[in-house]
Tab-separated table of C-alpha atoms in Angstrom:
chain	number	residue	atom	x	y	z
A	1	MET	CA	-1.658	8.403	25.190
A	2	LYS	CA	-0.039	6.133	22.598
A	3	ARG	CA	1.514	8.246	19.882
A	4	LYS	CA	1.351	7.227	16.246
A	5	ASN	CA	4.390	6.799	14.051
A	6	HIS	CA	3.564	5.592	10.542
A	7	TYR	CA	5.939	5.655	7.578
A	8	TYR	CA	3.412	7.770	5.669
A	9	ASP	CA	3.050	10.488	8.331
A	10	GLY	CA	4.013	14.021	7.401
A	11	ARG	CA	5.516	14.819	4.012
A	12	PHE	CA	4.491	11.538	2.312
A	13	TYR	CA	0.858	11.951	3.389
A	14	ARG	CA	0.765	15.590	2.310
A	15	ARG	CA	2.104	14.768	-1.139
A	16	PHE	CA	0.353	11.505	-2.010
A	17	ILE	CA	-2.805	11.223	0.136
A	18	ASP	CA	-4.077	14.754	0.772
A	19	PRO	CA	-4.681	15.583	-2.925
A	20	ASN	CA	-7.042	12.604	-3.244
A	21	LEU	CA	-9.277	13.930	-0.451
A	22	GLN	CA	-9.956	17.396	-1.875
A	23	GLU	CA	-13.527	16.480	-2.842
A	24	VAL	CA	-14.203	15.232	0.698
A	25	ARG	CA	-12.934	18.520	2.124
A	26	GLU	CA	-15.295	20.425	-0.162
A	27	ILE	CA	-18.272	18.334	0.965
A	28	ILE	CA	-17.402	18.971	4.618
A	29	ALA	CA	-17.095	22.709	3.951
A	30	ASP	CA	-20.591	22.724	2.436
A	31	TYR	CA	-22.008	21.299	5.680
A	32	LEU	CA	-20.583	24.140	7.794
A	33	PRO	CA	-21.995	27.624	8.394
A	34	ASN	CA	-19.794	30.676	7.959
A	35	ARG	CA	-17.708	31.755	10.970
A	36	ALA	CA	-18.057	28.364	12.676
A	37	SER	CA	-15.624	27.210	15.355
A	38	LEU	CA	-14.411	23.698	14.605
A	39	ILE	CA	-12.236	20.924	15.989
A	40	ASP	CA	-10.779	18.318	13.630
A	41	ILE	CA	-10.127	14.927	15.236
A	42	GLY	CA	-7.188	13.154	13.608
A	43	CYS	CA	-6.252	16.245	11.620
A	44	GLY	CA	-3.196	14.726	9.940
A	45	THR	CA	-1.247	17.365	8.002
A	46	GLY	CA	-3.965	19.953	8.638
A	47	ALA	CA	-5.191	19.960	5.028
A	48	LEU	CA	-8.863	20.147	6.040
A	49	LEU	CA	-8.301	23.052	8.438
A	50	PHE	CA	-6.299	24.977	5.851
A	51	HIS	CA	-9.139	24.445	3.385
A	52	LEU	CA	-11.637	25.739	5.952
A	53	ALA	CA	-9.512	28.645	7.177
A	54	PRO	CA	-11.230	31.303	5.025
A	55	LYS	CA	-14.658	30.156	6.236
A	56	CYS	CA	-14.211	29.370	9.937
A	57	SER	CA	-13.459	31.650	12.890
A	58	ARG	CA	-11.518	29.185	15.058
A	59	LEU	CA	-9.901	25.901	14.032
A	60	ILE	CA	-8.166	23.329	16.231
A	61	GLY	CA	-6.637	20.068	15.025
A	62	ILE	CA	-6.048	17.064	17.305
A	63	GLU	CA	-3.554	14.398	16.291
A	64	LEU	CA	-1.570	11.502	17.803
A	65	SER	CA	1.328	11.659	15.342
A	66	PRO	CA	4.146	14.125	16.190
A	67	ARG	CA	5.292	14.106	12.563
A	68	MET	CA	1.818	15.073	11.361
A	69	ILE	CA	1.720	17.895	13.921
A	70	ASP	CA	5.167	19.126	12.821
A	71	SER	CA	4.059	19.102	9.186
A	72	ALA	CA	0.840	20.951	10.019
A	73	ASN	CA	2.621	23.608	12.076
A	74	THR	CA	5.176	24.205	9.316
A	75	GLU	CA	2.356	24.805	6.840
A	76	LYS	CA	0.525	27.013	9.337
A	77	ARG	CA	3.591	29.233	9.692
A	78	ASN	CA	3.986	29.425	5.920
A	79	ARG	CA	0.342	30.497	5.572
A	80	ARG	CA	0.464	32.853	8.585
A	81	LEU	CA	-2.831	31.643	10.021
A	82	ASN	CA	-3.359	32.844	13.581
A	83	HIS	CA	-6.795	31.264	14.073
A	84	VAL	CA	-5.554	27.714	13.400
A	85	GLU	CA	-3.984	25.591	16.154
A	86	PHE	CA	-2.653	22.027	16.313
A	87	ARG	CA	-2.332	19.903	19.445
A	88	LEU	CA	-0.815	16.499	20.138
A	89	ALA	CA	-3.589	14.841	22.148
A	90	ASP	CA	-5.699	11.725	22.623
A	91	ALA	CA	-9.152	12.362	21.124
A	92	SER	CA	-10.825	10.018	23.608
A	93	ARG	CA	-9.746	12.336	26.463
A	94	LEU	CA	-10.374	15.977	25.627
A	95	SER	CA	-10.888	17.361	29.129
A	96	MET	CA	-9.100	20.584	28.098
A	97	PHE	CA	-12.255	21.531	26.168
A	98	LYS	CA	-15.590	22.529	27.684
A	99	ASP	CA	-18.977	21.023	26.844
A	100	ARG	CA	-20.317	22.460	23.569
A	101	GLU	CA	-17.217	24.610	23.139
A	102	PHE	CA	-17.253	24.209	19.348
A	103	ASP	CA	-19.920	24.697	16.712
A	104	ALA	CA	-18.754	21.504	14.994
A	105	ALA	CA	-16.449	18.515	15.456
A	106	VAL	CA	-15.168	16.717	12.384
A	107	THR	CA	-13.233	13.533	11.828
A	108	SER	CA	-12.188	12.527	8.321
A	109	MET	CA	-10.807	9.134	7.267
A	110	VAL	CA	-9.773	8.315	10.818
A	111	LEU	CA	-12.325	5.995	12.450
A	112	HIS	CA	-11.604	3.079	10.103
A	113	GLU	CA	-7.964	2.892	11.189
A	114	MET	CA	-8.696	2.966	14.924
A	115	PRO	CA	-8.995	-0.131	17.082
A	116	GLN	CA	-12.673	-0.988	17.378
A	117	SER	CA	-12.648	-0.221	21.116
A	118	ALA	CA	-11.452	3.370	20.541
A	119	ARG	CA	-14.202	4.544	18.196
A	120	ARG	CA	-17.039	4.999	20.666
A	121	PRO	CA	-14.999	6.991	23.231
A	122	VAL	CA	-13.805	9.341	20.487
A	123	ILE	CA	-17.312	9.948	19.161
A	124	ARG	CA	-18.626	10.481	22.688
A	125	GLU	CA	-16.013	13.173	23.272
A	126	MET	CA	-16.812	14.791	19.916
A	127	LYS	CA	-20.481	14.866	20.874
A	128	ARG	CA	-19.677	16.400	24.251
A	129	ILE	CA	-17.536	19.273	23.028
A	130	ALA	CA	-19.437	20.217	19.848
A	131	ARG	CA	-22.973	21.102	18.808
A	132	GLN	CA	-22.696	19.340	15.445
A	133	LEU	CA	-20.819	16.186	14.339
A	134	ILE	CA	-19.575	15.568	10.802
A	135	ILE	CA	-17.825	12.303	9.947
A	136	ALA	CA	-16.185	11.214	6.692
A	137	ASP	CA	-15.024	7.652	6.115
A	138	TYR	CA	-15.231	4.724	3.742
A	139	ALA	CA	-18.624	3.652	2.460
A	140	ILE	CA	-19.254	0.033	3.455
A	141	PRO	CA	-19.484	-2.060	1.364
A	142	GLN	CA	-17.109	-0.520	-1.151
A	143	PRO	CA	-18.374	-0.388	-4.747
A	144	GLY	CA	-17.212	-3.121	-7.109
A	145	THR	CA	-15.435	-0.573	-9.307
A	146	LYS	CA	-11.721	0.029	-9.793
A	147	ASP	CA	-11.845	2.765	-7.165
A	148	GLY	CA	-13.591	0.460	-4.714
A	149	LEU	CA	-11.375	-2.542	-5.331
A	150	ILE	CA	-8.162	-0.580	-4.825
A	151	THR	CA	-9.206	0.380	-1.283
A	152	TYR	CA	-8.196	-2.999	0.151
A	153	PRO	CA	-4.577	-3.073	-1.081
A	154	ILE	CA	-4.156	0.571	-0.023
A	155	GLU	CA	-5.341	-0.212	3.503
A	156	PHE	CA	-3.179	-3.351	3.630
A	157	ALA	CA	-0.122	-1.304	2.626
A	158	ALA	CA	-0.776	1.110	5.517
A	159	GLY	CA	0.422	-1.538	7.974
A	160	PRO	CA	-0.940	-4.393	10.136
A	161	SER	CA	-2.632	-2.324	12.857
A	162	HIS	CA	-4.184	0.028	10.324
A	163	PHE	CA	-5.475	-2.859	8.218
A	164	LYS	CA	-6.846	-4.633	11.292
A	165	GLY	CA	-8.820	-1.495	12.103
A	166	PHE	CA	-10.140	-1.305	8.559
A	167	LEU	CA	-11.280	-4.931	8.636
A	168	SER	CA	-13.137	-4.418	11.915
A	169	PHE	CA	-14.716	-1.227	10.539
A	170	ARG	CA	-15.896	-3.182	7.518
A	171	ARG	CA	-17.082	-6.165	9.570
A	172	THR	CA	-19.196	-4.018	11.900
A	173	GLY	CA	-21.007	-2.159	9.126
A	174	GLY	CA	-18.934	0.995	8.746
A	175	LEU	CA	-20.348	4.332	9.869
A	176	PRO	CA	-24.032	3.312	9.885
A	177	GLY	CA	-23.273	0.252	12.000
A	178	LEU	CA	-21.177	2.240	14.479
A	179	LEU	CA	-23.584	5.157	14.783
A	180	ASN	CA	-26.660	2.946	15.084
A	181	SER	CA	-24.981	0.992	17.890
A	182	MET	CA	-24.560	4.301	19.760
A	183	GLY	CA	-28.117	5.459	19.173
A	184	LEU	CA	-26.985	8.305	16.896
A	185	GLU	CA	-28.973	9.287	13.815
A	186	ILE	CA	-27.675	10.516	10.474
A	187	GLU	CA	-29.306	13.749	9.320
A	188	SER	CA	-27.712	13.834	5.877
A	189	CYS	CA	-25.188	11.832	3.878
A	190	THR	CA	-23.173	12.712	0.772
A	191	LEU	CA	-21.056	10.303	-1.254
A	192	ASN	CA	-18.022	11.388	-3.238
A	193	ARG	CA	-18.086	10.881	-7.005
A	194	SER	CA	-16.412	7.467	-6.843
A	195	ARG	CA	-18.908	6.417	-4.119
A	196	THR	CA	-16.048	5.121	-1.975
A	197	ILE	CA	-16.305	7.741	0.798
A	198	GLN	CA	-19.377	9.040	2.597
A	199	VAL	CA	-19.665	12.253	4.589
A	200	VAL	CA	-22.424	12.240	7.198
A	201	LYS	CA	-23.843	14.977	9.380
A	202	LEU	CA	-25.463	13.691	12.541
A	203	LYS	CA	-28.687	14.946	14.031
A	204	SER	CA	-27.982	17.382	16.855
C-alpha cells in the first residue's frame, strides 16, 4: 500500500476544498435510502460521512492519506459519532470486508486523481462489497464556462501525479468511458449546478 502525502491533505482540504463540494454531498445523500450502511472510498477529511451521519446506520471511510485520517478522526471525536469509522487502507484490496457487506459504496472526486491502472481494481472491489455503487467525479468534457475552465489549473496545482491522473481520466472519456469499458451501466446521473461534476448511480 503506497500512502498518500499531499500538501493539501488534512486542514487545508477541510477549509478550502470541502465547502465547494457541499452540493455533491447533497446529491449523494438523495440517492441513499434511510438507515443504509455505507463505505466511502477515498473519504478524505470525512466530510461526506459526517453529512450522511444522521441518515445512515453504519459509515466507514477508507483513505490512503494518514493526515486525512487524522483530520477525520479529530472531527469524529468532536462530533461524538460512534457509528462512523475511518481506516487507512488500499481500496483495491478490501479483503477485510465480506461480499455485499454494505448497502452502498461511494467514491467522490477520487477516480480522476488515480493512476489509470488503479481505477478498475477499486471499482471491482466496490462492486464486490456493496449492493449499490455511487460515483461522483468530473464531467468530461468540462463546460466552456468559468467554472469549467478553472478545473485545469486547479488540477495542475494539485501536483504532477494528480494532474497526470486527471489527464488520463479526461483522455479515456471520464466516468462513462471507464464504466462502459467494464460493462457497467449507469442507472441515473445528476449534474451539479455548474455542470462540472456528475454523480452517477450504477445499475445493481
